mmCIF file with all atom_site columns, C-alpha atoms in Angstrom:
data_model
loop_
_atom_site.group_PDB
_atom_site.id
_atom_site.type_symbol
_atom_site.label_atom_id
_atom_site.label_alt_id
_atom_site.label_comp_id
_atom_site.label_asym_id
_atom_site.label_entity_id
_atom_site.label_seq_id
_atom_site.pdbx_PDB_ins_code
_atom_site.Cartn_x
_atom_site.Cartn_y
_atom_site.Cartn_z
_atom_site.occupancy
_atom_site.B_iso_or_equiv
_atom_site.pdbx_formal_charge
_atom_site.auth_seq_id
_atom_site.auth_comp_id
_atom_site.auth_asym_id
_atom_site.auth_atom_id
_atom_site.pdbx_PDB_model_num
ATOM 1   C CA . GLU A 1 1   ? -12.231 -18.858 25.481 1.00 0.00 ? 1293 GLU A CA 1
ATOM 2   C CA . THR A 1 2   ? -12.668 -15.263 22.945 1.00 0.00 ? 1294 THR A CA 1
ATOM 3   C CA . GLY A 1 3   ? -10.925 -12.826 24.855 1.00 0.00 ? 1295 GLY A CA 1
ATOM 4   C CA . VAL A 1 4   ? -13.987 -11.256 25.637 1.00 0.00 ? 1296 VAL A CA 1
ATOM 5   C CA . THR A 1 5   ? -15.439 -11.172 29.470 1.00 0.00 ? 1297 THR A CA 1
ATOM 6   C CA . GLN A 1 6   ? -18.262 -10.289 31.043 1.00 0.00 ? 1298 GLN A CA 1
ATOM 7   C CA . THR A 1 7   ? -19.400 -9.854  34.036 1.00 0.00 ? 1299 THR A CA 1
ATOM 8   C CA . PRO A 1 8   ? -21.673 -11.068 35.592 1.00 0.00 ? 1300 PRO A CA 1
ATOM 9   C CA . ARG A 1 9   ? -23.022 -14.141 34.203 1.00 0.00 ? 1301 ARG A CA 1
ATOM 10  C CA . HIS A 1 10  ? -25.807 -13.912 35.815 1.00 0.00 ? 1302 HIS A CA 1
ATOM 11  C CA . LEU A 1 11  ? -28.050 -11.138 36.967 1.00 0.00 ? 1303 LEU A CA 1
ATOM 12  C CA . VAL A 1 12  ? -31.516 -10.450 38.705 1.00 0.00 ? 1304 VAL A CA 1
ATOM 13  C CA . MET A 1 13  ? -32.933 -7.526  39.660 1.00 0.00 ? 1305 MET A CA 1
ATOM 14  C CA . GLY A 1 14  ? -36.054 -5.362  40.358 1.00 0.00 ? 1306 GLY A CA 1
ATOM 15  C CA . MET A 1 15  ? -37.835 -2.810  38.665 1.00 0.00 ? 1307 MET A CA 1
ATOM 16  C CA . THR A 1 16  ? -36.164 -0.212  40.686 1.00 0.00 ? 1308 THR A CA 1
ATOM 17  C CA . ASN A 1 17  ? -32.650 -1.625  41.213 1.00 0.00 ? 1309 ASN A CA 1
ATOM 18  C CA . LYS A 1 18  ? -29.869 0.249   39.611 1.00 0.00 ? 1310 LYS A CA 1
ATOM 19  C CA . LYS A 1 19  ? -26.701 -2.204  38.019 1.00 0.00 ? 1311 LYS A CA 1
ATOM 20  C CA . SER A 1 20  ? -24.373 -2.590  35.564 1.00 0.00 ? 1312 SER A CA 1
ATOM 21  C CA . LEU A 1 21  ? -23.049 -5.212  33.255 1.00 0.00 ? 1313 LEU A CA 1
ATOM 22  C CA . LYS A 1 22  ? -19.240 -5.305  32.658 1.00 0.00 ? 1314 LYS A CA 1
ATOM 23  C CA . CYS A 1 23  ? -17.471 -6.420  29.580 1.00 0.00 ? 1315 CYS A CA 1
ATOM 24  C CA . GLU A 1 24  ? -13.699 -6.619  29.211 1.00 0.00 ? 1316 GLU A CA 1
ATOM 25  C CA . GLN A 1 25  ? -11.357 -7.533  26.270 1.00 0.00 ? 1317 GLN A CA 1
ATOM 26  C CA . HIS A 1 26  ? -7.470  -7.455  25.859 1.00 0.00 ? 1318 HIS A CA 1
ATOM 27  C CA . LEU A 1 27  ? -7.496  -8.350  22.166 1.00 0.00 ? 1319 LEU A CA 1
ATOM 28  C CA . GLY A 1 28  ? -5.988  -5.019  20.534 1.00 0.00 ? 1320 GLY A CA 1
ATOM 29  C CA . HIS A 1 29  ? -9.661  -4.269  19.388 1.00 0.00 ? 1321 HIS A CA 1
ATOM 30  C CA . ASN A 1 30  ? -10.581 -0.803  18.585 1.00 0.00 ? 1322 ASN A CA 1
ATOM 31  C CA . ALA A 1 31  ? -14.294 -1.492  18.321 1.00 0.00 ? 1323 ALA A CA 1
ATOM 32  C CA . MET A 1 32  ? -16.732 -2.975  21.249 1.00 0.00 ? 1324 MET A CA 1
ATOM 33  C CA . TYR A 1 33  ? -20.553 -3.513  20.766 1.00 0.00 ? 1325 TYR A CA 1
ATOM 34  C CA . TRP A 1 34  ? -23.577 -4.507  22.780 1.00 0.00 ? 1326 TRP A CA 1
ATOM 35  C CA . TYR A 1 35  ? -26.074 -7.327  21.578 1.00 0.00 ? 1327 TYR A CA 1
ATOM 36  C CA . LYS A 1 36  ? -29.304 -8.104  23.027 1.00 0.00 ? 1328 LYS A CA 1
ATOM 37  C CA . GLN A 1 37  ? -30.966 -11.528 22.435 1.00 0.00 ? 1329 GLN A CA 1
ATOM 38  C CA . SER A 1 38  ? -34.882 -11.913 23.450 1.00 0.00 ? 1330 SER A CA 1
ATOM 39  C CA . ALA A 1 39  ? -36.086 -15.719 23.196 1.00 0.00 ? 1331 ALA A CA 1
ATOM 40  C CA . LYS A 1 40  ? -36.561 -16.848 20.142 1.00 0.00 ? 1332 LYS A CA 1
ATOM 41  C CA . LYS A 1 41  ? -35.442 -13.378 18.200 1.00 0.00 ? 1333 LYS A CA 1
ATOM 42  C CA . PRO A 1 42  ? -32.784 -12.870 16.610 1.00 0.00 ? 1334 PRO A CA 1
ATOM 43  C CA . LEU A 1 43  ? -29.452 -10.745 18.318 1.00 0.00 ? 1335 LEU A CA 1
ATOM 44  C CA . GLU A 1 44  ? -30.242 -7.188  17.948 1.00 0.00 ? 1336 GLU A CA 1
ATOM 45  C CA . LEU A 1 45  ? -27.608 -4.479  17.965 1.00 0.00 ? 1337 LEU A CA 1
ATOM 46  C CA . MET A 1 46  ? -28.077 -2.129  20.540 1.00 0.00 ? 1338 MET A CA 1
ATOM 47  C CA . PHE A 1 47  ? -24.380 0.174   20.829 1.00 0.00 ? 1339 PHE A CA 1
ATOM 48  C CA . VAL A 1 48  ? -21.549 0.478   19.214 1.00 0.00 ? 1340 VAL A CA 1
ATOM 49  C CA . TYR A 1 49  ? -17.911 2.101   20.360 1.00 0.00 ? 1341 TYR A CA 1
ATOM 50  C CA . ASN A 1 50  ? -15.439 2.765   18.468 1.00 0.00 ? 1342 ASN A CA 1
ATOM 51  C CA . PHE A 1 51  ? -12.200 3.929   19.656 1.00 0.00 ? 1343 PHE A CA 1
ATOM 52  C CA . LYS A 1 52  ? -14.571 4.803   23.023 1.00 0.00 ? 1344 LYS A CA 1
ATOM 53  C CA . GLU A 1 53  ? -16.824 6.729   20.789 1.00 0.00 ? 1345 GLU A CA 1
ATOM 54  C CA . GLN A 1 54  ? -20.530 5.895   20.693 1.00 0.00 ? 1346 GLN A CA 1
ATOM 55  C CA . THR A 1 55  ? -20.670 5.612   17.051 1.00 0.00 ? 1347 THR A CA 1
ATOM 56  C CA . GLU A 1 56  ? -24.202 4.199   16.984 1.00 0.00 ? 1348 GLU A CA 1
ATOM 57  C CA . ASN A 1 57  ? -27.068 3.906   18.945 1.00 0.00 ? 1349 ASN A CA 1
ATOM 58  C CA . ASN A 1 58  ? -29.960 1.555   17.725 1.00 0.00 ? 1350 ASN A CA 1
ATOM 59  C CA . SER A 1 59  ? -32.687 3.160   19.167 1.00 0.00 ? 1351 SER A CA 1
ATOM 60  C CA . VAL A 1 60  ? -32.248 1.338   22.696 1.00 0.00 ? 1352 VAL A CA 1
ATOM 61  C CA . PRO A 1 61  ? -34.608 3.369   25.467 1.00 0.00 ? 1353 PRO A CA 1
ATOM 62  C CA . SER A 1 62  ? -32.319 5.338   27.984 1.00 0.00 ? 1354 SER A CA 1
ATOM 63  C CA . ARG A 1 63  ? -33.149 3.232   30.880 1.00 0.00 ? 1355 ARG A CA 1
ATOM 64  C CA . PHE A 1 64  ? -29.920 1.627   28.957 1.00 0.00 ? 1356 PHE A CA 1
ATOM 65  C CA . SER A 1 65  ? -26.759 3.892   29.342 1.00 0.00 ? 1357 SER A CA 1
ATOM 66  C CA . PRO A 1 66  ? -23.586 2.306   27.714 1.00 0.00 ? 1358 PRO A CA 1
ATOM 67  C CA . GLU A 1 67  ? -20.456 3.950   28.945 1.00 0.00 ? 1359 GLU A CA 1
ATOM 68  C CA . CYS A 1 68  ? -16.837 3.169   27.165 1.00 0.00 ? 1360 CYS A CA 1
ATOM 69  C CA . PRO A 1 69  ? -13.871 4.306   29.286 1.00 0.00 ? 1361 PRO A CA 1
ATOM 70  C CA . ASN A 1 70  ? -11.235 3.040   27.132 1.00 0.00 ? 1362 ASN A CA 1
ATOM 71  C CA . SER A 1 71  ? -11.347 0.540   24.235 1.00 0.00 ? 1363 SER A CA 1
ATOM 72  C CA . SER A 1 72  ? -10.818 -2.459  26.788 1.00 0.00 ? 1364 SER A CA 1
ATOM 73  C CA . HIS A 1 73  ? -13.703 -1.794  28.630 1.00 0.00 ? 1365 HIS A CA 1
ATOM 74  C CA . LEU A 1 74  ? -17.419 -1.358  28.254 1.00 0.00 ? 1366 LEU A CA 1
ATOM 75  C CA . PHE A 1 75  ? -20.080 -1.402  30.849 1.00 0.00 ? 1367 PHE A CA 1
ATOM 76  C CA . LEU A 1 76  ? -23.806 -1.275  30.322 1.00 0.00 ? 1368 LEU A CA 1
ATOM 77  C CA . HIS A 1 77  ? -25.760 0.505   33.055 1.00 0.00 ? 1369 HIS A CA 1
ATOM 78  C CA . LEU A 1 78  ? -29.093 -0.477  33.921 1.00 0.00 ? 1370 LEU A CA 1
ATOM 79  C CA . HIS A 1 79  ? -31.986 1.355   35.998 1.00 0.00 ? 1371 HIS A CA 1
ATOM 80  C CA . THR A 1 80  ? -35.585 1.433   36.189 1.00 0.00 ? 1372 THR A CA 1
ATOM 81  C CA . LEU A 1 81  ? -35.901 -1.929  33.658 1.00 0.00 ? 1373 LEU A CA 1
ATOM 82  C CA . GLN A 1 82  ? -39.156 -3.441  32.796 1.00 0.00 ? 1374 GLN A CA 1
ATOM 83  C CA . PRO A 1 83  ? -40.012 -7.357  32.728 1.00 0.00 ? 1375 PRO A CA 1
ATOM 84  C CA . GLU A 1 84  ? -39.737 -7.394  29.101 1.00 0.00 ? 1376 GLU A CA 1
ATOM 85  C CA . ASP A 1 85  ? -36.148 -6.474  29.139 1.00 0.00 ? 1377 ASP A CA 1
ATOM 86  C CA . SER A 1 86  ? -35.206 -9.611  30.742 1.00 0.00 ? 1378 SER A CA 1
ATOM 87  C CA . ALA A 1 87  ? -32.668 -11.412 28.123 1.00 0.00 ? 1379 ALA A CA 1
ATOM 88  C CA . LEU A 1 88  ? -29.441 -12.421 27.226 1.00 0.00 ? 1380 LEU A CA 1
ATOM 89  C CA . TYR A 1 89  ? -27.069 -9.587  26.662 1.00 0.00 ? 1381 TYR A CA 1
ATOM 90  C CA . LEU A 1 90  ? -24.140 -9.940  24.979 1.00 0.00 ? 1382 LEU A CA 1
ATOM 91  C CA . CYS A 1 91  ? -21.154 -7.861  24.601 1.00 0.00 ? 1383 CYS A CA 1
ATOM 92  C CA . ALA A 1 92  ? -18.125 -8.235  21.295 1.00 0.00 ? 1384 ALA A CA 1
ATOM 93  C CA . SER A 1 93  ? -15.553 -6.849  20.050 1.00 0.00 ? 1385 SER A CA 1
ATOM 94  C CA . GLY A 1 94  ? -13.687 -6.522  16.685 1.00 0.00 ? 1386 GLY A CA 1
ATOM 95  C CA . ARG A 1 95  ? -11.025 -4.998  14.583 1.00 0.00 ? 1387 ARG A CA 1
ATOM 96  C CA . ASP A 1 96  ? -12.198 -2.933  11.293 1.00 0.00 ? 1388 ASP A CA 1
ATOM 97  C CA . SER A 1 97  ? -12.875 -6.360  10.220 1.00 0.00 ? 1389 SER A CA 1
ATOM 98  C CA . ALA A 1 98  ? -16.412 -7.496  10.340 1.00 0.00 ? 1390 ALA A CA 1
ATOM 99  C CA . GLU A 1 99  ? -15.888 -10.458 12.623 1.00 0.00 ? 1391 GLU A CA 1
ATOM 100 C CA . ALA A 1 100 ? -16.785 -9.794  15.771 1.00 0.00 ? 1392 ALA A CA 1
ATOM 101 C CA . PHE A 1 101 ? -16.006 -11.964 18.674 1.00 0.00 ? 1393 PHE A CA 1
ATOM 102 C CA . PHE A 1 102 ? -18.655 -12.267 21.693 1.00 0.00 ? 1394 PHE A CA 1
ATOM 103 C CA . GLY A 1 103 ? -18.192 -12.916 25.569 1.00 0.00 ? 1395 GLY A CA 1
ATOM 104 C CA . GLN A 1 104 ? -20.511 -15.525 26.732 1.00 0.00 ? 1396 GLN A CA 1
ATOM 105 C CA . GLY A 1 105 ? -23.169 -13.020 27.649 1.00 0.00 ? 1397 GLY A CA 1
ATOM 106 C CA . THR A 1 106 ? -25.437 -11.993 30.914 1.00 0.00 ? 1398 THR A CA 1
ATOM 107 C CA . ARG A 1 107 ? -28.644 -13.667 31.348 1.00 0.00 ? 1399 ARG A CA 1
ATOM 108 C CA . LEU A 1 108 ? -30.544 -10.425 32.648 1.00 0.00 ? 1400 LEU A CA 1
ATOM 109 C CA . THR A 1 109 ? -33.851 -11.641 34.552 1.00 0.00 ? 1401 THR A CA 1
ATOM 110 C CA . VAL A 1 110 ? -36.306 -8.334  35.872 1.00 0.00 ? 1402 VAL A CA 1
ATOM 111 C CA . VAL A 1 111 ? -38.602 -9.127  38.232 1.00 0.00 ? 1403 VAL A CA 1
ATOM 112 C CA . ASP B 2 1   ? -38.297 -5.763  8.787  1.00 0.00 ? 123  ASP B CA 1
ATOM 113 C CA . GLN B 2 2   ? -36.254 -8.951  9.198  1.00 0.00 ? 124  GLN B CA 1
ATOM 114 C CA . GLN B 2 3   ? -33.091 -8.288  6.580  1.00 0.00 ? 125  GLN B CA 1
ATOM 115 C CA . VAL B 2 4   ? -31.594 -11.747 7.303  1.00 0.00 ? 126  VAL B CA 1
ATOM 116 C CA . LYS B 2 5   ? -33.743 -14.859 7.392  1.00 0.00 ? 127  LYS B CA 1
ATOM 117 C CA . GLN B 2 6   ? -33.062 -18.226 8.511  1.00 0.00 ? 128  GLN B CA 1
ATOM 118 C CA . ASN B 2 7   ? -36.305 -20.105 7.825  1.00 0.00 ? 129  ASN B CA 1
ATOM 119 C CA . SER B 2 8   ? -35.519 -23.366 9.086  1.00 0.00 ? 130  SER B CA 1
ATOM 120 C CA . PRO B 2 9   ? -35.438 -23.079 13.190 1.00 0.00 ? 131  PRO B CA 1
ATOM 121 C CA . SER B 2 10  ? -34.246 -26.826 13.375 1.00 0.00 ? 132  SER B CA 1
ATOM 122 C CA . LEU B 2 11  ? -32.635 -29.113 11.487 1.00 0.00 ? 133  LEU B CA 1
ATOM 123 C CA . SER B 2 12  ? -31.719 -33.005 12.386 1.00 0.00 ? 134  SER B CA 1
ATOM 124 C CA . VAL B 2 13  ? -29.102 -34.982 10.621 1.00 0.00 ? 135  VAL B CA 1
ATOM 125 C CA . GLN B 2 14  ? -27.316 -38.416 11.272 1.00 0.00 ? 136  GLN B CA 1
ATOM 126 C CA . GLU B 2 15  ? -23.693 -38.486 12.439 1.00 0.00 ? 137  GLU B CA 1
ATOM 127 C CA . GLY B 2 16  ? -21.480 -38.847 9.458  1.00 0.00 ? 138  GLY B CA 1
ATOM 128 C CA . ARG B 2 17  ? -23.826 -37.181 7.118  1.00 0.00 ? 139  ARG B CA 1
ATOM 129 C CA . ILE B 2 18  ? -24.130 -33.338 5.523  1.00 0.00 ? 140  ILE B CA 1
ATOM 130 C CA . SER B 2 19  ? -25.841 -30.833 7.275  1.00 0.00 ? 141  SER B CA 1
ATOM 131 C CA . ILE B 2 20  ? -26.850 -27.713 5.035  1.00 0.00 ? 142  ILE B CA 1
ATOM 132 C CA . LEU B 2 21  ? -27.977 -24.674 6.767  1.00 0.00 ? 143  LEU B CA 1
ATOM 133 C CA . ASN B 2 22  ? -29.749 -21.828 4.720  1.00 0.00 ? 144  ASN B CA 1
ATOM 134 C CA . CYS B 2 23  ? -29.776 -18.199 5.317  1.00 0.00 ? 145  CYS B CA 1
ATOM 135 C CA . ASP B 2 24  ? -31.743 -15.376 3.057  1.00 0.00 ? 146  ASP B CA 1
ATOM 136 C CA . TYR B 2 25  ? -30.943 -11.766 2.603  1.00 0.00 ? 147  TYR B CA 1
ATOM 137 C CA . THR B 2 26  ? -32.945 -9.005  1.625  1.00 0.00 ? 148  THR B CA 1
ATOM 138 C CA . ASN B 2 27  ? -30.417 -6.160  2.079  1.00 0.00 ? 149  ASN B CA 1
ATOM 139 C CA . SER B 2 28  ? -27.999 -5.390  -0.960 1.00 0.00 ? 150  SER B CA 1
ATOM 140 C CA . MET B 2 29  ? -25.773 -3.436  0.104  1.00 0.00 ? 151  MET B CA 1
ATOM 141 C CA . PHE B 2 30  ? -24.533 -6.560  2.908  1.00 0.00 ? 152  PHE B CA 1
ATOM 142 C CA . ASP B 2 31  ? -21.470 -7.379  1.096  1.00 0.00 ? 153  ASP B CA 1
ATOM 143 C CA . TYR B 2 32  ? -19.775 -9.461  4.074  1.00 0.00 ? 154  TYR B CA 1
ATOM 144 C CA . PHE B 2 33  ? -21.705 -12.729 5.710  1.00 0.00 ? 155  PHE B CA 1
ATOM 145 C CA . LEU B 2 34  ? -20.475 -14.645 8.508  1.00 0.00 ? 156  LEU B CA 1
ATOM 146 C CA . TRP B 2 35  ? -21.781 -17.451 10.368 1.00 0.00 ? 157  TRP B CA 1
ATOM 147 C CA . TYR B 2 36  ? -21.835 -17.944 14.037 1.00 0.00 ? 158  TYR B CA 1
ATOM 148 C CA . LYS B 2 37  ? -22.164 -21.100 16.205 1.00 0.00 ? 159  LYS B CA 1
ATOM 149 C CA . LYS B 2 38  ? -23.653 -20.903 19.837 1.00 0.00 ? 160  LYS B CA 1
ATOM 150 C CA . TYR B 2 39  ? -23.951 -23.270 22.775 1.00 0.00 ? 161  TYR B CA 1
ATOM 151 C CA . PRO B 2 40  ? -26.114 -23.422 25.539 1.00 0.00 ? 162  PRO B CA 1
ATOM 152 C CA . ALA B 2 41  ? -24.981 -20.722 28.270 1.00 0.00 ? 163  ALA B CA 1
ATOM 153 C CA . GLU B 2 42  ? -22.114 -19.480 25.882 1.00 0.00 ? 164  GLU B CA 1
ATOM 154 C CA . GLY B 2 43  ? -21.892 -16.399 23.647 1.00 0.00 ? 165  GLY B CA 1
ATOM 155 C CA . PRO B 2 44  ? -21.943 -17.211 19.586 1.00 0.00 ? 166  PRO B CA 1
ATOM 156 C CA . THR B 2 45  ? -18.380 -18.136 18.315 1.00 0.00 ? 167  THR B CA 1
ATOM 157 C CA . PHE B 2 46  ? -17.265 -16.975 14.879 1.00 0.00 ? 168  PHE B CA 1
ATOM 158 C CA . LEU B 2 47  ? -17.498 -20.119 12.233 1.00 0.00 ? 169  LEU B CA 1
ATOM 159 C CA . ILE B 2 48  ? -16.643 -19.185 8.626  1.00 0.00 ? 170  ILE B CA 1
ATOM 160 C CA . SER B 2 49  ? -17.149 -16.061 6.493  1.00 0.00 ? 171  SER B CA 1
ATOM 161 C CA . ILE B 2 50  ? -17.138 -14.578 2.731  1.00 0.00 ? 172  ILE B CA 1
ATOM 162 C CA . SER B 2 51  ? -16.924 -11.976 1.314  1.00 0.00 ? 173  SER B CA 1
ATOM 163 C CA . SER B 2 52  ? -19.449 -10.915 -1.846 1.00 0.00 ? 174  SER B CA 1
ATOM 164 C CA . ILE B 2 53  ? -16.562 -10.828 -4.043 1.00 0.00 ? 175  ILE B CA 1
ATOM 165 C CA . LYS B 2 54  ? -16.367 -14.655 -3.779 1.00 0.00 ? 176  LYS B CA 1
ATOM 166 C CA . ASP B 2 55  ? -18.961 -17.459 -4.111 1.00 0.00 ? 177  ASP B CA 1
ATOM 167 C CA . LYS B 2 56  ? -17.289 -20.187 -1.878 1.00 0.00 ? 178  LYS B CA 1
ATOM 168 C CA . ASN B 2 57  ? -15.238 -20.333 1.155  1.00 0.00 ? 179  ASN B CA 1
ATOM 169 C CA . GLU B 2 58  ? -13.891 -23.232 3.012  1.00 0.00 ? 180  GLU B CA 1
ATOM 170 C CA . ASP B 2 59  ? -12.408 -24.189 5.649  1.00 0.00 ? 181  ASP B CA 1
ATOM 171 C CA . GLY B 2 60  ? -11.834 -27.997 7.287  1.00 0.00 ? 182  GLY B CA 1
ATOM 172 C CA . ARG B 2 61  ? -15.481 -29.527 6.925  1.00 0.00 ? 183  ARG B CA 1
ATOM 173 C CA . PHE B 2 62  ? -17.505 -26.224 6.865  1.00 0.00 ? 184  PHE B CA 1
ATOM 174 C CA . THR B 2 63  ? -18.183 -24.688 3.465  1.00 0.00 ? 185  THR B CA 1
ATOM 175 C CA . VAL B 2 64  ? -20.038 -20.868 2.822  1.00 0.00 ? 186  VAL B CA 1
ATOM 176 C CA . PHE B 2 65  ? -21.368 -20.843 -0.250 1.00 0.00 ? 187  PHE B CA 1
ATOM 177 C CA . LEU B 2 66  ? -22.583 -17.454 -2.136 1.00 0.00 ? 188  LEU B CA 1
ATOM 178 C CA . ASN B 2 67  ? -25.312 -16.820 -4.243 1.00 0.00 ? 189  ASN B CA 1
ATOM 179 C CA . LYS B 2 68  ? -25.739 -12.935 -4.750 1.00 0.00 ? 190  LYS B CA 1
ATOM 180 C CA . SER B 2 69  ? -28.167 -13.132 -7.439 1.00 0.00 ? 191  SER B CA 1
ATOM 181 C CA . ALA B 2 70  ? -30.636 -15.131 -5.139 1.00 0.00 ? 192  ALA B CA 1
ATOM 182 C CA . LYS B 2 71  ? -29.487 -13.363 -2.162 1.00 0.00 ? 193  LYS B CA 1
ATOM 183 C CA . HIS B 2 72  ? -28.743 -16.291 -0.508 1.00 0.00 ? 194  HIS B CA 1
ATOM 184 C CA . LEU B 2 73  ? -26.049 -18.145 1.710  1.00 0.00 ? 195  LEU B CA 1
ATOM 185 C CA . SER B 2 74  ? -25.730 -21.887 2.926  1.00 0.00 ? 196  SER B CA 1
ATOM 186 C CA . LEU B 2 75  ? -23.347 -23.365 5.160  1.00 0.00 ? 197  LEU B CA 1
ATOM 187 C CA . HIS B 2 76  ? -22.545 -27.312 4.298  1.00 0.00 ? 198  HIS B CA 1
ATOM 188 C CA . ILE B 2 77  ? -20.876 -29.354 7.367  1.00 0.00 ? 199  ILE B CA 1
ATOM 189 C CA . VAL B 2 78  ? -19.621 -32.364 6.078  1.00 0.00 ? 200  VAL B CA 1
ATOM 190 C CA . PRO B 2 79  ? -18.854 -35.078 7.848  1.00 0.00 ? 201  PRO B CA 1
ATOM 191 C CA . SER B 2 80  ? -21.456 -34.051 10.699 1.00 0.00 ? 202  SER B CA 1
ATOM 192 C CA . GLN B 2 81  ? -20.125 -34.730 14.042 1.00 0.00 ? 203  GLN B CA 1
ATOM 193 C CA . PRO B 2 82  ? -22.284 -34.897 17.470 1.00 0.00 ? 204  PRO B CA 1
ATOM 194 C CA . GLY B 2 83  ? -20.431 -31.819 18.711 1.00 0.00 ? 205  GLY B CA 1
ATOM 195 C CA . ASP B 2 84  ? -21.313 -29.562 15.931 1.00 0.00 ? 206  ASP B CA 1
ATOM 196 C CA . SER B 2 85  ? -24.964 -29.636 17.603 1.00 0.00 ? 207  SER B CA 1
ATOM 197 C CA . ALA B 2 86  ? -25.649 -26.310 18.451 1.00 0.00 ? 208  ALA B CA 1
ATOM 198 C CA . VAL B 2 87  ? -27.367 -23.352 17.156 1.00 0.00 ? 209  VAL B CA 1
ATOM 199 C CA . TYR B 2 88  ? -26.182 -21.482 13.871 1.00 0.00 ? 210  TYR B CA 1
ATOM 200 C CA . PHE B 2 89  ? -26.372 -18.038 13.095 1.00 0.00 ? 211  PHE B CA 1
ATOM 201 C CA . CYS B 2 90  ? -26.432 -16.394 10.083 1.00 0.00 ? 212  CYS B CA 1
ATOM 202 C CA . ALA B 2 91  ? -24.848 -12.755 9.879  1.00 0.00 ? 213  ALA B CA 1
ATOM 203 C CA . ALA B 2 92  ? -24.322 -9.779  7.579  1.00 0.00 ? 214  ALA B CA 1
ATOM 204 C CA . SER B 2 93  ? -22.877 -6.748  7.813  1.00 0.00 ? 215  SER B CA 1
ATOM 205 C CA . ALA B 2 94  ? -22.450 -3.676  5.083  1.00 0.00 ? 216  ALA B CA 1
ATOM 206 C CA . THR B 2 95  ? -18.604 -2.885  5.347  1.00 0.00 ? 217  THR B CA 1
ATOM 207 C CA . ARG B 2 96  ? -18.609 0.366   2.476  1.00 0.00 ? 218  ARG B CA 1
ATOM 208 C CA . LEU B 2 97  ? -21.119 1.837   4.793  1.00 0.00 ? 219  LEU B CA 1
ATOM 209 C CA . THR B 2 98  ? -19.771 1.392   8.567  1.00 0.00 ? 220  THR B CA 1
ATOM 210 C CA . SER B 2 99  ? -16.734 0.298   9.946  1.00 0.00 ? 221  SER B CA 1
ATOM 211 C CA . GLY B 2 100 ? -16.374 -2.714  11.958 1.00 0.00 ? 222  GLY B CA 1
ATOM 212 C CA . SER B 2 101 ? -18.638 -5.270  13.011 1.00 0.00 ? 223  SER B CA 1
ATOM 213 C CA . ARG B 2 102 ? -22.085 -3.734  12.747 1.00 0.00 ? 224  ARG B CA 1
ATOM 214 C CA . LEU B 2 103 ? -23.812 -7.397  12.335 1.00 0.00 ? 225  LEU B CA 1
ATOM 215 C CA . THR B 2 104 ? -27.300 -8.173  11.296 1.00 0.00 ? 226  THR B CA 1
ATOM 216 C CA . PHE B 2 105 ? -28.116 -11.555 12.541 1.00 0.00 ? 227  PHE B CA 1
ATOM 217 C CA . GLY B 2 106 ? -30.887 -14.466 11.317 1.00 0.00 ? 228  GLY B CA 1
ATOM 218 C CA . GLU B 2 107 ? -32.984 -15.995 14.097 1.00 0.00 ? 229  GLU B CA 1
ATOM 219 C CA . GLY B 2 108 ? -30.419 -19.090 14.419 1.00 0.00 ? 230  GLY B CA 1
ATOM 220 C CA . THR B 2 109 ? -30.806 -22.558 13.184 1.00 0.00 ? 231  THR B CA 1
ATOM 221 C CA . GLN B 2 110 ? -30.731 -25.511 15.941 1.00 0.00 ? 232  GLN B CA 1
ATOM 222 C CA . LEU B 2 111 ? -28.590 -28.518 14.609 1.00 0.00 ? 233  LEU B CA 1
ATOM 223 C CA . THR B 2 112 ? -28.848 -31.421 16.078 1.00 0.00 ? 234  THR B CA 1
ATOM 224 C CA . VAL B 2 113 ? -26.383 -34.371 14.966 1.00 0.00 ? 235  VAL B CA 1
ATOM 225 C CA . ASN B 2 114 ? -27.546 -37.810 16.207 1.00 0.00 ? 236  ASN B CA 1
ATOM 226 C CA . PRO B 2 115 ? -24.809 -40.502 16.973 1.00 0.00 ? 237  PRO B CA 1
#
């Protein structure tokens, strides 16, 4: 248990659906991240939020839309995804140090 | 452009022996390095880290070595236990350039410790 909670753990969605992934941390961290892990690829950083402000968008397609209403919550809104977007989506949080604490991930399947 | 590489996708060792996992990086701006462990259906768990001002950091059975001139780091686990079987990810950060945990990960190495 790392203190970072992601819901849902599994999600199957059609290409025309709209869904949201949720991440919550109560560790007092100021930074939150979305990472993507596709099969046989390294974890890829998608978005970085620091004190609720987006500080990095790593060339992510607009069909992925992050939202950070406060330092404890992070969402990833999904719409019109493609089958190749199927992956494990990991949320992480951290302070100014480099260590990131990860949630358990959401296994997303786009059909 | 893969800035952090783990060239061994898998490693198998006997219980009680040493496990050595290797990682190479290309970006000279990286100054902080971390190892994460990941079990199936779970997120990565932070294991141990090392700053570029050091060449060794030890925590119990886990030791990380950093060779800056070779841009190489390794994780030693001794003695290895069956519960250590997991995927191990190497990660690096350029902390002088970015605040927080902007990590670049390697592909991971599946470690299997046989009883």
